[in-house]
XYZ file of N, CA and C in Angstrom:
738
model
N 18.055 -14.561 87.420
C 16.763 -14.181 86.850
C 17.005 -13.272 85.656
N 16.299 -13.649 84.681
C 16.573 -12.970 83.157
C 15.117 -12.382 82.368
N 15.336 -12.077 81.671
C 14.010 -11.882 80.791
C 14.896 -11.531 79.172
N 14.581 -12.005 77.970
C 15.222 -11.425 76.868
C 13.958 -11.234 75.665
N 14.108 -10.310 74.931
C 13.367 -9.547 73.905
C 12.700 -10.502 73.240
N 11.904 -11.139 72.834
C 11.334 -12.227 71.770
C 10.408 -11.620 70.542
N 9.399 -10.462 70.869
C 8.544 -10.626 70.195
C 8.423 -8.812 69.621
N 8.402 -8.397 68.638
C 7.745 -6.915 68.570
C 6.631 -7.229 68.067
N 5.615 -6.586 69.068
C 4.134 -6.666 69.133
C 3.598 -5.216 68.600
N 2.478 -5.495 67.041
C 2.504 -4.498 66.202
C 0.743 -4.147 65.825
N 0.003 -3.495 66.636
C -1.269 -3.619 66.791
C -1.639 -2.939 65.346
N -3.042 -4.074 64.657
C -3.439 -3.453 63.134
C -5.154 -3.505 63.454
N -5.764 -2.733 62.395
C -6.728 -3.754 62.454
C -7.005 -4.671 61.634
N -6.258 -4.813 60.648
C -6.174 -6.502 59.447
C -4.877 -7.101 60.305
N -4.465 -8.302 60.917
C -3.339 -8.362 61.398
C -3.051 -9.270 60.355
N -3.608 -10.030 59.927
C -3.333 -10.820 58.441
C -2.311 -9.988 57.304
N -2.955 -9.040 56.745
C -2.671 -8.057 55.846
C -1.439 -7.416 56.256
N -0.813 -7.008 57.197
C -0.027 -6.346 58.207
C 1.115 -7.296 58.093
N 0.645 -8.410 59.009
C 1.326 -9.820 59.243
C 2.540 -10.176 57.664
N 1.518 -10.244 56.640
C 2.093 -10.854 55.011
C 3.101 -9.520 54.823
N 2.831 -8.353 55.043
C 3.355 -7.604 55.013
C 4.762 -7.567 54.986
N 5.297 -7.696 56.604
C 6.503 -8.281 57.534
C 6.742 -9.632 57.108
N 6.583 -10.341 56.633
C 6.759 -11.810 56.548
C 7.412 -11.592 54.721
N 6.762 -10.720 54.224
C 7.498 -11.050 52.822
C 8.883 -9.650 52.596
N 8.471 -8.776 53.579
C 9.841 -7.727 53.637
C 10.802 -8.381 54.090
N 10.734 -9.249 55.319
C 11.756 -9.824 55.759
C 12.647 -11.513 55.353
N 11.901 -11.662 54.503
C 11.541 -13.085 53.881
C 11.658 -13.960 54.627
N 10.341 -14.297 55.613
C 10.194 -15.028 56.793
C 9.073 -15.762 56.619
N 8.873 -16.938 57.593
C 7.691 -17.590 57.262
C 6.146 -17.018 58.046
N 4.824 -16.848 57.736
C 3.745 -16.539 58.048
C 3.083 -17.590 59.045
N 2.392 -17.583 59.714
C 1.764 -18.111 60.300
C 0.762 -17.799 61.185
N -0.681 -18.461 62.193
C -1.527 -17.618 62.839
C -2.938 -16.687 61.896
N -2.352 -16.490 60.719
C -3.274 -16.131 59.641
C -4.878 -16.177 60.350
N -5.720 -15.110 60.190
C -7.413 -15.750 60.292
C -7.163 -15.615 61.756
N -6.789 -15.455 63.014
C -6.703 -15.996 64.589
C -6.830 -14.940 65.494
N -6.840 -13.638 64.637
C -6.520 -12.506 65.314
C -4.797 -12.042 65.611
N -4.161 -13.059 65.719
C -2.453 -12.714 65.990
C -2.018 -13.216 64.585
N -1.063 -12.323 63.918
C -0.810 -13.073 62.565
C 1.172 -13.139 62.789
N 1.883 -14.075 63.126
C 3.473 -14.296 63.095
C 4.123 -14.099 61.749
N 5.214 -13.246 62.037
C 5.922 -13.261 60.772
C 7.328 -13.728 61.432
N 8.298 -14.887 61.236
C 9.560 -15.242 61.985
C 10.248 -15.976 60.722
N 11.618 -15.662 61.619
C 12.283 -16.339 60.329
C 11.711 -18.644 60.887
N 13.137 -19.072 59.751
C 12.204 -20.650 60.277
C 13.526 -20.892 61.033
N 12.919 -22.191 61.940
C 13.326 -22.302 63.144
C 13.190 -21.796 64.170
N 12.912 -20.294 64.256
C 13.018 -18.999 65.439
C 12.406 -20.182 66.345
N 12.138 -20.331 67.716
C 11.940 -20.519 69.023
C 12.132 -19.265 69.828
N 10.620 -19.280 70.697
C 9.903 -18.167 71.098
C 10.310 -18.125 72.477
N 10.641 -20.056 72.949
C 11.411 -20.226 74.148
C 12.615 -19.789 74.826
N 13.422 -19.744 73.756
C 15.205 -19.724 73.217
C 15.288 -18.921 72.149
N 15.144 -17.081 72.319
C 15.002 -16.216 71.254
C 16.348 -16.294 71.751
N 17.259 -15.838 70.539
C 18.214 -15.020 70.103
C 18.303 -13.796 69.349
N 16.971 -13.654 68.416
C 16.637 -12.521 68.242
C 15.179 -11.957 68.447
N 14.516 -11.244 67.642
C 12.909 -11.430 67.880
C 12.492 -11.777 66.740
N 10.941 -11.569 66.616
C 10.342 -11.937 65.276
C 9.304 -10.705 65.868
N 8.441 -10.841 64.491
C 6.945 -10.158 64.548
C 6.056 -10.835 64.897
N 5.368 -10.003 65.515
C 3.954 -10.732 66.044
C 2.609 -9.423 66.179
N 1.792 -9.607 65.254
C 0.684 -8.162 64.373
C -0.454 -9.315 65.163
N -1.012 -7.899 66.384
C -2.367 -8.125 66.966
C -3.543 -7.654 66.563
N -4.675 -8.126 66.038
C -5.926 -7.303 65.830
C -6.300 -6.434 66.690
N -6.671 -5.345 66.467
C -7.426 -4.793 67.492
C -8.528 -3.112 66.683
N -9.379 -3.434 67.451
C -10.777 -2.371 66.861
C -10.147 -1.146 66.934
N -8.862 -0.567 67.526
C -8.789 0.824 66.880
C -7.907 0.906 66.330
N -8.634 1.948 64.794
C -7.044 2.629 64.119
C -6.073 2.975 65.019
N -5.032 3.758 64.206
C -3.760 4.251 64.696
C -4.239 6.099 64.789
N -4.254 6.419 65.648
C -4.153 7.498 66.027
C -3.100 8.840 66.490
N -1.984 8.001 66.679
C -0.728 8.692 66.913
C -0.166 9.244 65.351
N 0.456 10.535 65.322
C 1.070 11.368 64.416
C 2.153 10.066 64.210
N 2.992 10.075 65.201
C 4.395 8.704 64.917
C 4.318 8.085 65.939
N 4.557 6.709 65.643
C 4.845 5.587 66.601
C 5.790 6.256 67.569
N 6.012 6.113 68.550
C 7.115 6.000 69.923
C 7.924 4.868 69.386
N 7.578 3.773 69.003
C 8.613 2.479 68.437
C 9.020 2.406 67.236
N 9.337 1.880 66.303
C 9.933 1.088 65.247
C 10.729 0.458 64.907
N 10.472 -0.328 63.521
C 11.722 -1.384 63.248
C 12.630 -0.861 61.935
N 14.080 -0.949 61.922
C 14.653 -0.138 60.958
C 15.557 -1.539 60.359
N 15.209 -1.765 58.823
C 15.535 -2.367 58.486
C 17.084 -2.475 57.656
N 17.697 -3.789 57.564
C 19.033 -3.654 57.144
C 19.330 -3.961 55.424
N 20.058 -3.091 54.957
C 20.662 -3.606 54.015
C 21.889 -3.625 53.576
N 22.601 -4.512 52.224
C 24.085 -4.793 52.250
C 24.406 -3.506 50.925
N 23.901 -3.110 50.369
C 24.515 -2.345 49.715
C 23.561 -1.264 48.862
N 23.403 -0.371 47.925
C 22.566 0.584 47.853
C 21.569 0.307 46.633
N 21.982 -1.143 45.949
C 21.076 -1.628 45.447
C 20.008 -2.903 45.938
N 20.452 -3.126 46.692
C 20.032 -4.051 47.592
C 18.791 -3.331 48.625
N 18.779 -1.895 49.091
C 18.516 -0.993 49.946
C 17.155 -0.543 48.173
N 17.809 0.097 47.166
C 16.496 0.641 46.669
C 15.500 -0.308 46.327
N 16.173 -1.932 45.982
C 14.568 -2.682 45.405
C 14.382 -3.321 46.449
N 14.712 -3.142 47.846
C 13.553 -3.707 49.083
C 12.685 -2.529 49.223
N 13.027 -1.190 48.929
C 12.191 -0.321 48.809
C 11.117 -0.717 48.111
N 11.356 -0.365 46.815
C 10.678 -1.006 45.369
C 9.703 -1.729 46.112
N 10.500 -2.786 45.994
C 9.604 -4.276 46.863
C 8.424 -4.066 47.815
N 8.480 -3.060 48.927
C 8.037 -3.059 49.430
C 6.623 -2.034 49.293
N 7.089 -0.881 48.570
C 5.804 -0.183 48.144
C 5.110 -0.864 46.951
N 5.620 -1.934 46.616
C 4.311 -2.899 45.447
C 3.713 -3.936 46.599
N 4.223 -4.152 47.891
C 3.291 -4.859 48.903
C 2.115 -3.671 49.293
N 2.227 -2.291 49.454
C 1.192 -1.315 49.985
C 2.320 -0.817 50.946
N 3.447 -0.463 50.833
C 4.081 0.423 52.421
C 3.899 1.816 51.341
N 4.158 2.671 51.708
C 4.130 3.916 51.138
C 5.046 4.614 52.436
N 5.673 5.975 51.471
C 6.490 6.868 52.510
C 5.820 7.596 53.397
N 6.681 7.820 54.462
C 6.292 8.625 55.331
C 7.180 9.689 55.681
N 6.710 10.847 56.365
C 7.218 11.955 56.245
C 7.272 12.126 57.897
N 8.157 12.316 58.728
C 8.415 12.029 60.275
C 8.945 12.903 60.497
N 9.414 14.242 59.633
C 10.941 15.299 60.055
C 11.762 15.080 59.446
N 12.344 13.839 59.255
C 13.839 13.225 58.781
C 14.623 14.400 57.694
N 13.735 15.084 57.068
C 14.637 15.645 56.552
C 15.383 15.021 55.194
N 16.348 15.393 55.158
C 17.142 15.054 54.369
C 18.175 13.650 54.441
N 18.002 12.779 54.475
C 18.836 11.262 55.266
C 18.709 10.057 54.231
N 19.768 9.440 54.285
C 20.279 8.221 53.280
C 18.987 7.050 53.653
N 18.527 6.845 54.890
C 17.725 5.911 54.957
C 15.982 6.647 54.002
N 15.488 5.452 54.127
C 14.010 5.690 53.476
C 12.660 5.289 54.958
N 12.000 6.306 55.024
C 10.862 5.995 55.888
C 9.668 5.467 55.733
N 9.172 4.549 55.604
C 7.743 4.043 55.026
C 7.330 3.360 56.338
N 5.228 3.557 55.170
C 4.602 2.921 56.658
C 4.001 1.914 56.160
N 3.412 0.814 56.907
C 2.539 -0.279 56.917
C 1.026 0.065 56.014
N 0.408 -0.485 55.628
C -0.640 -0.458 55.359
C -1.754 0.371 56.350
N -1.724 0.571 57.543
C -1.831 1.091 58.636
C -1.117 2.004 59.191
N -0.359 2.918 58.797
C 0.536 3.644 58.804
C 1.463 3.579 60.080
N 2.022 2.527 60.469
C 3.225 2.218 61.439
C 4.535 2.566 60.750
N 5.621 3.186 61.134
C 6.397 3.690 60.300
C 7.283 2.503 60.342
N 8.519 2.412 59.458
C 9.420 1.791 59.717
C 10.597 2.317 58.764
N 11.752 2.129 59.146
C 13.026 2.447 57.984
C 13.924 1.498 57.465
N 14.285 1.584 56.064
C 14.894 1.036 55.404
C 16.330 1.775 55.064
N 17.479 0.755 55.849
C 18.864 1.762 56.314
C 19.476 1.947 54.544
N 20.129 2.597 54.618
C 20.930 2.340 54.119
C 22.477 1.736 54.651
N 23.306 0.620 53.741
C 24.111 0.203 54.364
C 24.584 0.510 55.761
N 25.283 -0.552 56.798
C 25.931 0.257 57.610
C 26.763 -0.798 57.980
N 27.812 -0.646 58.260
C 28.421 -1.999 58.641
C 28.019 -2.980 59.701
N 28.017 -1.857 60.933
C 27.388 -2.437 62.498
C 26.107 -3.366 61.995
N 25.389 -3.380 61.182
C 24.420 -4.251 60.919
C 24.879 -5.181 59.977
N 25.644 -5.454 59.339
C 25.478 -6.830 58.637
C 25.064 -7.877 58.854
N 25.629 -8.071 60.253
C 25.235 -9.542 60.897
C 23.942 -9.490 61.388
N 23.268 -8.702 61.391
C 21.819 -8.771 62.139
C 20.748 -9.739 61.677
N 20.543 -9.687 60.359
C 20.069 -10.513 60.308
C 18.827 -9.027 59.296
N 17.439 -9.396 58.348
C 16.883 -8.321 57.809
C 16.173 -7.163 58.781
N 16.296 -7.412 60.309
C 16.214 -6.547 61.333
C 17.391 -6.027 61.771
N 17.462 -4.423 61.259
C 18.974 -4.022 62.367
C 18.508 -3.704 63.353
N 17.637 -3.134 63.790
C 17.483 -2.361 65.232
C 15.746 -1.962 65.807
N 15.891 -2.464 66.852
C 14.281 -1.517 67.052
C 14.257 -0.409 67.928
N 14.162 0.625 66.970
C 14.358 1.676 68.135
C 12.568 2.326 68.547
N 13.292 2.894 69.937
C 12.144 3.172 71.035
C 12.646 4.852 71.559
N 11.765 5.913 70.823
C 11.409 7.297 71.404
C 11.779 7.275 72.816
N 12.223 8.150 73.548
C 12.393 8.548 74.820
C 12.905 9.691 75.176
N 12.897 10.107 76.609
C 13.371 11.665 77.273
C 14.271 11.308 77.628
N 14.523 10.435 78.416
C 16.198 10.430 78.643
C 16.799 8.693 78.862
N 17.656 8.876 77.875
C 18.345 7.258 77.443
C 19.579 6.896 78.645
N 19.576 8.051 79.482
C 20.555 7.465 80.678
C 19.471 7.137 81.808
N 18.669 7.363 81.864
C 17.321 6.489 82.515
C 16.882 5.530 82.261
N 16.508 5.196 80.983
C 16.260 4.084 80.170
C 17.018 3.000 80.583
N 18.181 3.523 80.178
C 19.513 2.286 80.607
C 19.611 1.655 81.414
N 19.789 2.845 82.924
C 19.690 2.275 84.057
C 18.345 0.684 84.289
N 17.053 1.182 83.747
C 16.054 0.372 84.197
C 15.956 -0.845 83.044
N 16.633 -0.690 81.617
C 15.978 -2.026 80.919
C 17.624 -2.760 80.760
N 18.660 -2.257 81.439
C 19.902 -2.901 81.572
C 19.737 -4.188 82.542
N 18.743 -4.102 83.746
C 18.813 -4.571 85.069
C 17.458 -5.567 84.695
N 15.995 -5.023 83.494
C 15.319 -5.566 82.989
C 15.440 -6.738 82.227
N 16.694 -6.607 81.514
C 16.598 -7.876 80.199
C 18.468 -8.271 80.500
N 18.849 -9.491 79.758
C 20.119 -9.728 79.857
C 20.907 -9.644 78.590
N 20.011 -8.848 77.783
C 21.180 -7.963 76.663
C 22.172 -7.401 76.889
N 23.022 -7.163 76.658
C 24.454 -6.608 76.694
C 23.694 -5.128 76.328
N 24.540 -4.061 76.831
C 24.253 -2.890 77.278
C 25.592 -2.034 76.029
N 25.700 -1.751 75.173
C 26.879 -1.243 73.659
C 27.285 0.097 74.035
N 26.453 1.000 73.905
C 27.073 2.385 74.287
C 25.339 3.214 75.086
N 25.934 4.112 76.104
C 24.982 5.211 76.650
C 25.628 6.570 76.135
N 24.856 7.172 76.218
C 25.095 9.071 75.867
C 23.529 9.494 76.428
N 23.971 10.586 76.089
C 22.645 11.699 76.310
C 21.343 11.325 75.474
N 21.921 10.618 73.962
C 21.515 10.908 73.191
C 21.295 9.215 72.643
N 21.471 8.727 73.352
C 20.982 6.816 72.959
C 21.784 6.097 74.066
N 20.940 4.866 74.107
C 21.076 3.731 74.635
C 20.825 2.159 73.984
N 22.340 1.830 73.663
C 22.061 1.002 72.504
C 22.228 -0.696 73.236
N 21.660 -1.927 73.178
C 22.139 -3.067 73.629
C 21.888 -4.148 71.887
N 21.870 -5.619 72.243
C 22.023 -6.689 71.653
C 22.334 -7.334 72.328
N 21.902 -8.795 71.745
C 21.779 -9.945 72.425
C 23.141 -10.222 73.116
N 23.218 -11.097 74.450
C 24.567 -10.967 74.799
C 25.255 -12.268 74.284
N 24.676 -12.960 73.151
C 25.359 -14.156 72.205
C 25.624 -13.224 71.005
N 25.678 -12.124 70.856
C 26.000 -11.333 69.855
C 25.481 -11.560 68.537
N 24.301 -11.539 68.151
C 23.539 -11.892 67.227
C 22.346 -11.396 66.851
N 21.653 -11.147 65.501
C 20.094 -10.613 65.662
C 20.220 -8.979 65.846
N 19.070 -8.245 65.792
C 19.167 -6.646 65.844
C 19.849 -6.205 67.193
N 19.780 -4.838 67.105
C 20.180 -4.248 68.197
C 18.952 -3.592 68.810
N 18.468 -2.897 70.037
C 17.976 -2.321 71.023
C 18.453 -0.767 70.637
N 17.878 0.135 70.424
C 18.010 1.477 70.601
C 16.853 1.980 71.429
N 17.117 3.054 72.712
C 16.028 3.930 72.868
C 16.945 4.970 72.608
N 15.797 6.406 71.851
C 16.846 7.252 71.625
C 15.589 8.508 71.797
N 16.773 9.495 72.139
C 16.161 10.866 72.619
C 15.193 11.404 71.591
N 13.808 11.595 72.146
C 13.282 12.516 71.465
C 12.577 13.278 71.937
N 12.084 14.407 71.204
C 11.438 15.661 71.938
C 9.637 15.275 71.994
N 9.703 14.089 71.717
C 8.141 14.419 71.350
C 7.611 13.232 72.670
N 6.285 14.200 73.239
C 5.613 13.545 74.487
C 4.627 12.449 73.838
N 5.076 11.322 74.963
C 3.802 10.470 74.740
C 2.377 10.447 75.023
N 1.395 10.169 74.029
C -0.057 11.097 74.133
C -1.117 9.848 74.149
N -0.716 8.994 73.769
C -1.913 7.595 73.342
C -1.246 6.187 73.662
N -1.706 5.347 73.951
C -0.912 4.109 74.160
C -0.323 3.701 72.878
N 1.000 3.083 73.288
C 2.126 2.259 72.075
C 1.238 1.364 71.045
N 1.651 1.690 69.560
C 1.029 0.631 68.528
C 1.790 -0.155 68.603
N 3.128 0.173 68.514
C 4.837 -1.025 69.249
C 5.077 -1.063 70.292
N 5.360 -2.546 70.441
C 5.888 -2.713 71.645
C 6.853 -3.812 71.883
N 7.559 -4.054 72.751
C 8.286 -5.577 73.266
C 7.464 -6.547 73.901
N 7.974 -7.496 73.761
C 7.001 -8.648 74.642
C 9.025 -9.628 75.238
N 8.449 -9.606 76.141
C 9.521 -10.310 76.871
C 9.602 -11.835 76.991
N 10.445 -12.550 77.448
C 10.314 -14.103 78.025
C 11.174 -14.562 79.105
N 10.616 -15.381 79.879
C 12.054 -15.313 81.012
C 12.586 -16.750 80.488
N 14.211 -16.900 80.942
C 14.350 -18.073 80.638
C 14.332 -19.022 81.067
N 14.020 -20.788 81.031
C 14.310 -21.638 81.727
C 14.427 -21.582 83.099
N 13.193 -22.382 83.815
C 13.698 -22.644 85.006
C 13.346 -21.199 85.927
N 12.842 -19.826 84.859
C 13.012 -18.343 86.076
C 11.336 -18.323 86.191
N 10.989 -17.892 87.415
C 9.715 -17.791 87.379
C 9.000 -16.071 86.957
N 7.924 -16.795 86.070
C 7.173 -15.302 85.696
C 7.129 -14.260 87.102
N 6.064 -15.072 87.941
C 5.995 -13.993 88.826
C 6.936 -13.424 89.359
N 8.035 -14.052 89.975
C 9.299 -13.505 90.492
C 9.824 -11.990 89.536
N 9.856 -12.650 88.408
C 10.449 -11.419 87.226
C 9.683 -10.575 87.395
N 8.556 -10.465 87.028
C 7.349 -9.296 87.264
C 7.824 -8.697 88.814
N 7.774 -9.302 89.663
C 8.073 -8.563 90.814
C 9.331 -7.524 91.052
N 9.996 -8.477 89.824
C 11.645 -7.591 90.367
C 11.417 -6.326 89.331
N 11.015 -6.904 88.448
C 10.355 -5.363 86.905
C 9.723 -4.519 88.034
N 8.720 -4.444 89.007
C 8.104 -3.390 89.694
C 9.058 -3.002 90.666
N 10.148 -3.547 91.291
C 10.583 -3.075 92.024
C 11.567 -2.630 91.419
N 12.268 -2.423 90.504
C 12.812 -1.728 89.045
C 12.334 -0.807 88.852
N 11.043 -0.083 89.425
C 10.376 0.806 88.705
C 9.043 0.429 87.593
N 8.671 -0.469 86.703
C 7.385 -0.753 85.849
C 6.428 -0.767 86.818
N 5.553 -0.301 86.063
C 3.853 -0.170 86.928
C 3.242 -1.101 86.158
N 2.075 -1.608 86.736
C 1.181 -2.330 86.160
C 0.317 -1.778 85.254
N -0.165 -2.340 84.030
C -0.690 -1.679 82.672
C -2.007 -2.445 82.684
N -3.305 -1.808 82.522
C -4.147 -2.158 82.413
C -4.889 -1.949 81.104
N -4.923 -2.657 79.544
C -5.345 -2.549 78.685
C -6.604 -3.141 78.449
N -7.148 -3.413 79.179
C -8.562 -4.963 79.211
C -8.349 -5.773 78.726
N -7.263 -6.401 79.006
C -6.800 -7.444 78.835
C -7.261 -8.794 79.540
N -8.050 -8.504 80.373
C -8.613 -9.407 81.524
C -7.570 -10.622 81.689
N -8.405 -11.742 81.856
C -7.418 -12.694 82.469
C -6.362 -13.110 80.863
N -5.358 -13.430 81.511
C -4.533 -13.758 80.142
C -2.874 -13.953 81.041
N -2.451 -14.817 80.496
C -1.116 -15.549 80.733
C -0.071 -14.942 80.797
N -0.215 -13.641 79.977
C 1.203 -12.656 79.646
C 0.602 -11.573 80.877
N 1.771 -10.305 81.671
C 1.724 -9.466 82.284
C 1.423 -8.080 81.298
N 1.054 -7.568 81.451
C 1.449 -5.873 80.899
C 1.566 -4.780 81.735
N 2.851 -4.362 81.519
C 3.884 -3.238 82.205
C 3.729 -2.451 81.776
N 4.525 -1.038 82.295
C 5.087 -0.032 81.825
C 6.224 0.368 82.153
N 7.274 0.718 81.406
C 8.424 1.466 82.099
C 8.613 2.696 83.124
N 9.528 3.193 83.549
C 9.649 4.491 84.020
C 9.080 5.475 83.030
N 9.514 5.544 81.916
C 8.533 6.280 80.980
C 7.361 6.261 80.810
N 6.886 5.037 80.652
C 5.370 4.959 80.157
C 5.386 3.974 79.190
N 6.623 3.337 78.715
C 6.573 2.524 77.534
C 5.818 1.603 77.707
N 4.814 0.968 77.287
C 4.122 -0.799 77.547
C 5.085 -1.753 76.602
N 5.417 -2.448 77.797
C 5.733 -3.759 77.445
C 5.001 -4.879 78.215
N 5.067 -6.326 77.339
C 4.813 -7.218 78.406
C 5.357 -8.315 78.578
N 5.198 -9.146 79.516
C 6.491 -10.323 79.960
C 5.177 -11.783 79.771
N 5.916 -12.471 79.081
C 5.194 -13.589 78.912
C 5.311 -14.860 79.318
N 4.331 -15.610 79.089
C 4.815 -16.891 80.334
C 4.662 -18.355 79.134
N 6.097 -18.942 80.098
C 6.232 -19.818 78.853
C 5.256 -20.889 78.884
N 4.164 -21.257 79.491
C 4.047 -22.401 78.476
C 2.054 -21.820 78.945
C-alpha cells in the first residue's frame, strides 16, 4: 500500500489568473481555465503515474489571510543569469517581492498575485535534475515527527532527518524534493498549500485512508460535502488530501 505526492493544491480567488501564473513561470501547459480548478503541468505529466507533481489553483471565496503560507514552492535555477530574468520574468507576470524575515539570502522571495509566497533559488547543484520545481517545502515544529508519520505515509525515499529538516524525493529519483522544515511560527488559519496524494494501482482509497488514521491523520472537515477525494490532517495540523483515482 502506497500513496505518492501528485498535486500542490494552491487556493486563489482568480484560479485562472493564479493558474497562467504557474504555467508560464514554469513553462508548462494550462488547462481547466473558467472551471473553478485551473492546472498548470508540464506535457505528458499523468496524475495516475506521478513522478513528480504539478499545480493545481482552486477557487475559493476567501482571500489569504495568513501573514506566510505554512507551504511553498521554491523554484530552480542553472545559473545566476538564468535565476535573475525568471525573476524579471516573473514580476512582468504580477509576482512582486515578499518580505518573510529572510534577511539577507542569495535566493529571491516573491508572491502570487494573491500573495502566496514562493522562492526563486539561486543555483544549487542538488537541484539540477528536478526539473523548474526544486522543492516544496512545508513549516513545522518538529521534522523528526514529521518523518516518522509522512515516511510510513507516502513511498518517497526519506534523504536526510535532523532537528532541523526532513528532506525526501521520489524513490525513481526524479522531480522536486519534499522538505518539512523547522519553524517557530504557530499555525493560526487553515493551509492556502497543500499536497494532494494518489494511491497507486490496484491500492484501495479506503484502505490507505485507514492506515493514514491509524498513522496518526484526523479527519478534516472543510465543507467539502460529498466529493471523491478524502481531507486529512497530519500530526501537526497540516491538510492534506488523498485522492481517488478514477
Amino acid at each position: 500500500m502506497t500513496l505518492r505526492p501528485v498535486l500542490v493544491n494552491i487556493k486563489a480567488l482568480d484560479d485562472s489568473a493564479v493558474g497562467r501564473l504557474w504555467a508560464e513561470a514554469l513553462g508548462w501547459s494550462v488547462t481547466g481555465e473558467g472551471s473553478g480548478a485551473t492546472a498548470a503541468k508540464p506535457v505528458g505529466f499523468d496524475w495516475l503515474d506521478p513522478v513528480g507533481v504539478c499545480i493545481d489553483v482552486i477557487a475559493v471565496p476567501e482571500p489569504k489571510t495568513a501573514t506566510k503560507n505554512r507551504a511553498h514552492v521554491d523554484l530552480a535555477t542553472t545559473s545566476a543569469a538564468h535565476q535573475a530574468g525568471l525573476v524579471a520574468r516573473l514580476k512582468a507576470l504580477g509576482a512582486t517581492p515578499a518580505h518573510v524575515g529572510q534577511g539577507d539570502v542569495p535566493w529571491t522571495v516573491l508572491a502570487d498575485p494573491e500573495g502566496n509566497e514562493f522562492c526563486v533559488l539561486e543555483p544549487r547543484e542538488m537541484y539540477r535534475g528536478t526539473g523548474p520545481i526544486a522543492r516544496v517545502v512545508v513549516d513545522c515544529a518538529d521534522p523528526r515527527a514529521m518523518a516518522r508519520f509522512w515516511d510510513e505515509a507516502m513511498d518517497w525515499t526519506l534523504h536526510e532527518v535532523t532537528d532541523d529538516h526532513a528532506v525526501w524525493r521520489s524513490a525513481k529519483g526524479v522531480g522536486p524534493y519534499l522538505e518539512f522544515l523547522r519553524s517557530p511560527d504557530v499555525k493560526t488559519v487553515p493551509d492556502r498549500v497543500h499536497l494532494d496524494l494518489v494511491p497507486d494501482p490496484g491500492d484501495d482509497k479506503a484502505a490507505e485512508v485507514a492506515r493514514l488514521r491509524a498513522l496518526g491523520a484526523a479527519d478534516l472537515d472543510v465543507g467539502q460535502g460529498d466529493v471523491p477525494w478524502t481531507c486529512l490532517t497530519d500530526p501537526e495540523g497540516h491538510e492534506f488530501c488523498v485522492l481517488a483515482r478514477s
